[in-house]
XYZ file of C-alpha atoms in Angstrom:
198
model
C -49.847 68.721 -3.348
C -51.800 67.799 -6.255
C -55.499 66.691 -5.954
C -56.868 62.984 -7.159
C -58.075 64.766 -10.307
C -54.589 66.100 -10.834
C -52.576 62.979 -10.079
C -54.779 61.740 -13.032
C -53.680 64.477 -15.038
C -50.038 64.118 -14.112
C -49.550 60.830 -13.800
C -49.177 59.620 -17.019
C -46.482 62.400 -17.839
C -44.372 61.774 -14.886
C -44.252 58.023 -15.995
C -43.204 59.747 -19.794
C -40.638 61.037 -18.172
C -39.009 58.997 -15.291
C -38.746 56.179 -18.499
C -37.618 58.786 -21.242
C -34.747 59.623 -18.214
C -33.790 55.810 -17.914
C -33.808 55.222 -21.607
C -31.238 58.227 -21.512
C -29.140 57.568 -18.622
C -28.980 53.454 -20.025
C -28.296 54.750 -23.530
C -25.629 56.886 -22.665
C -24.110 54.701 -20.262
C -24.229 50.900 -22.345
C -25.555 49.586 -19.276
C -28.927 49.106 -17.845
C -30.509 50.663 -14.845
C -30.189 47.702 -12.201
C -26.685 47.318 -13.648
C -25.811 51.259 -12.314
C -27.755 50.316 -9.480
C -24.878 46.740 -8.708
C -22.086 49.274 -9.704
C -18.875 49.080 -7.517
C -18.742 52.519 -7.622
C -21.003 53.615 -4.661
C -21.147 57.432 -6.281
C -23.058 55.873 -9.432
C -25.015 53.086 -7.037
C -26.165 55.922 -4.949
C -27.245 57.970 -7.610
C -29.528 55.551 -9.272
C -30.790 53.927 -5.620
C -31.749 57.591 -5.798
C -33.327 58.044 -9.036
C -34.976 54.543 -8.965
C -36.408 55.150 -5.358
C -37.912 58.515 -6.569
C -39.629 56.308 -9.368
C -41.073 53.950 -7.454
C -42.592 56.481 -5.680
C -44.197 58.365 -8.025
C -45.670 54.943 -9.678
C -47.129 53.655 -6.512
C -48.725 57.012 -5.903
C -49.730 56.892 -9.732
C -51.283 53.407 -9.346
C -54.972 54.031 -7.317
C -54.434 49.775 -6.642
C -51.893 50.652 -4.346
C -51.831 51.429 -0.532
C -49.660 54.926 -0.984
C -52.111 55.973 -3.409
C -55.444 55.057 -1.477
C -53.366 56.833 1.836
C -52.595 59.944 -0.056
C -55.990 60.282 -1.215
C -57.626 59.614 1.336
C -55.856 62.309 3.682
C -55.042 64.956 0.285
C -57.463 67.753 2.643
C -55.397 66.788 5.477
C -51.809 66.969 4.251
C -52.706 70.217 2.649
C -53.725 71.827 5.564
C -51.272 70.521 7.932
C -47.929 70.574 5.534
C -46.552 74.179 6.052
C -47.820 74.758 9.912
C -46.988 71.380 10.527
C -43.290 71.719 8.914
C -42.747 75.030 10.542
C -43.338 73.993 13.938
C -41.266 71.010 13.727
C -38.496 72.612 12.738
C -38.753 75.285 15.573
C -39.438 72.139 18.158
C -36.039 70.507 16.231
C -34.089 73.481 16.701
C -34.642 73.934 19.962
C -34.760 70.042 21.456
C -31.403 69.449 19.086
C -29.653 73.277 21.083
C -30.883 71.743 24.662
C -29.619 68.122 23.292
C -25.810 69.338 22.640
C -26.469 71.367 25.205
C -26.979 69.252 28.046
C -24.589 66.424 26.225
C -21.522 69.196 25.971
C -21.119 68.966 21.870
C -19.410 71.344 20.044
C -21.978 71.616 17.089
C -20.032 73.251 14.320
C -16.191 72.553 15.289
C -13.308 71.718 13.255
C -14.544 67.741 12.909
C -16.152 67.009 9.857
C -17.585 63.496 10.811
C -19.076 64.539 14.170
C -20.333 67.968 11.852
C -21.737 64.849 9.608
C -23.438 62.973 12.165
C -25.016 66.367 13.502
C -26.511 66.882 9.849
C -28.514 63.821 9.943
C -29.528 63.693 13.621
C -31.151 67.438 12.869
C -32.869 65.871 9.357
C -34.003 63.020 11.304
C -35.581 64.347 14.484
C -37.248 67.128 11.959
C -38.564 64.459 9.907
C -39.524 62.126 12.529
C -41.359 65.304 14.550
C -43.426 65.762 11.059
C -44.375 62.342 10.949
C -45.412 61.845 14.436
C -47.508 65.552 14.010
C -49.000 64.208 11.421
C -50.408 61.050 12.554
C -51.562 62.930 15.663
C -53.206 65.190 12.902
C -54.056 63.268 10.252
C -54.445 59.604 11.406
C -51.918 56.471 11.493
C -52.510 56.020 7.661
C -51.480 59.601 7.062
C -48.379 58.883 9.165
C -48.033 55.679 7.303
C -48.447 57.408 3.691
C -45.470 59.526 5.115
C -43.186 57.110 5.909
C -43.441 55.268 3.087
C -42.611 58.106 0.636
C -39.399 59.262 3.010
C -38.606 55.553 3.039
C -38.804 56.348 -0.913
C -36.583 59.194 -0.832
C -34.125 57.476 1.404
C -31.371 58.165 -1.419
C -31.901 61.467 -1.981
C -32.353 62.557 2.292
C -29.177 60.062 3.340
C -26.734 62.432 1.474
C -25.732 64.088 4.836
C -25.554 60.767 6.737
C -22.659 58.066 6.377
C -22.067 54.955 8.814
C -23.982 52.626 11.407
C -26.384 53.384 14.247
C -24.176 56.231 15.622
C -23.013 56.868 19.558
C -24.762 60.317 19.052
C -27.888 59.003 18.243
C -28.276 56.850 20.869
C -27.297 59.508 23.279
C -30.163 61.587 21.677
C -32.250 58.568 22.381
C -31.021 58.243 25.534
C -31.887 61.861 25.898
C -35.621 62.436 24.739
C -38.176 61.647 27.164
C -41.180 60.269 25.908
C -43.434 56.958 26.271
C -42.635 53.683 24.270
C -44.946 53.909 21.547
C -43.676 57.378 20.719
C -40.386 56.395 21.064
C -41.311 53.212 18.521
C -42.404 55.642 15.997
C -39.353 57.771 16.513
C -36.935 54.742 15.764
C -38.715 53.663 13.393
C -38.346 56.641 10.664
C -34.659 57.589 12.352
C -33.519 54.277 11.064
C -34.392 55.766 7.868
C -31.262 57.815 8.516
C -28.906 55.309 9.270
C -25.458 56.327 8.977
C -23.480 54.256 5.990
């Protein structure tokens, strides 16, 4: 996770490049970026949702005016110490609430049916994402937790490749399932919707 000083550094060559790769893709293509983006074709829309969510990102957290870059900065000491502890124990705690969940709700994780397999995929990414978030807030602070969100908000196209659909029966069974107060529950909601199912 790069320090102030480094985003400084960086910054303006990630910029170089995200626009050198747009020049290039719209070049190559005869079509602009927001065009791709319209496209019928939801391959090529998702692909550039992706590509244009990852450079939003990285120019709000290049812009110290902006409330991802003040968050990030302001917590850099925390995320570093809390990112690898933090993701290894949440994806212990996911493994094991997820077994009890299909468990207790007699699924067949890893059967013969590819959409249920689907739907499986993204309720595992999302309760390990949404355990890392709420750890972190508990951690790091709400702004932390905020800072979070926002950049898997960001990255929304590149994490929803295993997820396809509405808000699923499975999910609300796993909602149904967890047992914790409202404002965790709130918080938990609030980053699985990030997962929605197309």
């Amino acid at each position: 996770m790069p320090s102030a000083q480094q985003l400084r550094e960086y910054c303006p060559k990630m910029l170089r490049f995200l626009d050198c790769n747009i020049d290039t893709i719209e070049s190559c293509v005869g079509k602009t970026i927001n065009d791709l983006a319209a496209s019928g074709n939801q391959s090529v829309a998702e692909e550039v949702a992706a590509i244009l969510g990852v450079g939003s990102l990285v120019r709000d957290l290049c812009n110290p005016h902006t409330t991802l870059h003040k968050d990030y900065v302001a917590n850099i000491d925390c995320f570093r110490g809390f990112v690898i502890p933090g993701s290894r124990l949440c994806s212990l705690e996911a493994k094991e609430t997820m077994e009890d969940f299909y468990t207790k709700a007699n699924i067949e994780k890893g059967g013969l049916d590819d959409a249920l397999n689907a739907e499986i995929r993204c309720l595992e990414l999302g309760y390990e994402i949404t355990c890392v978030s709420i750890s972190l807030g508990e951690s790091c602070g709400e702004s932390a937790r905020g800072a979070f969100v926002n950049v898997v908000r960001r990255l929304k196209g590149v994490l929803e490749g295993q997820c396809g659909g509405g808000v699923s029966d499975l999910k609300t069974k796993f909602y149904n399932y967890m047992e914790v107060g409202d404002e965790e529950m709130i918080k938990m909601k609030e980053t699985f919707e990030l997962f929605r199912r197309r």
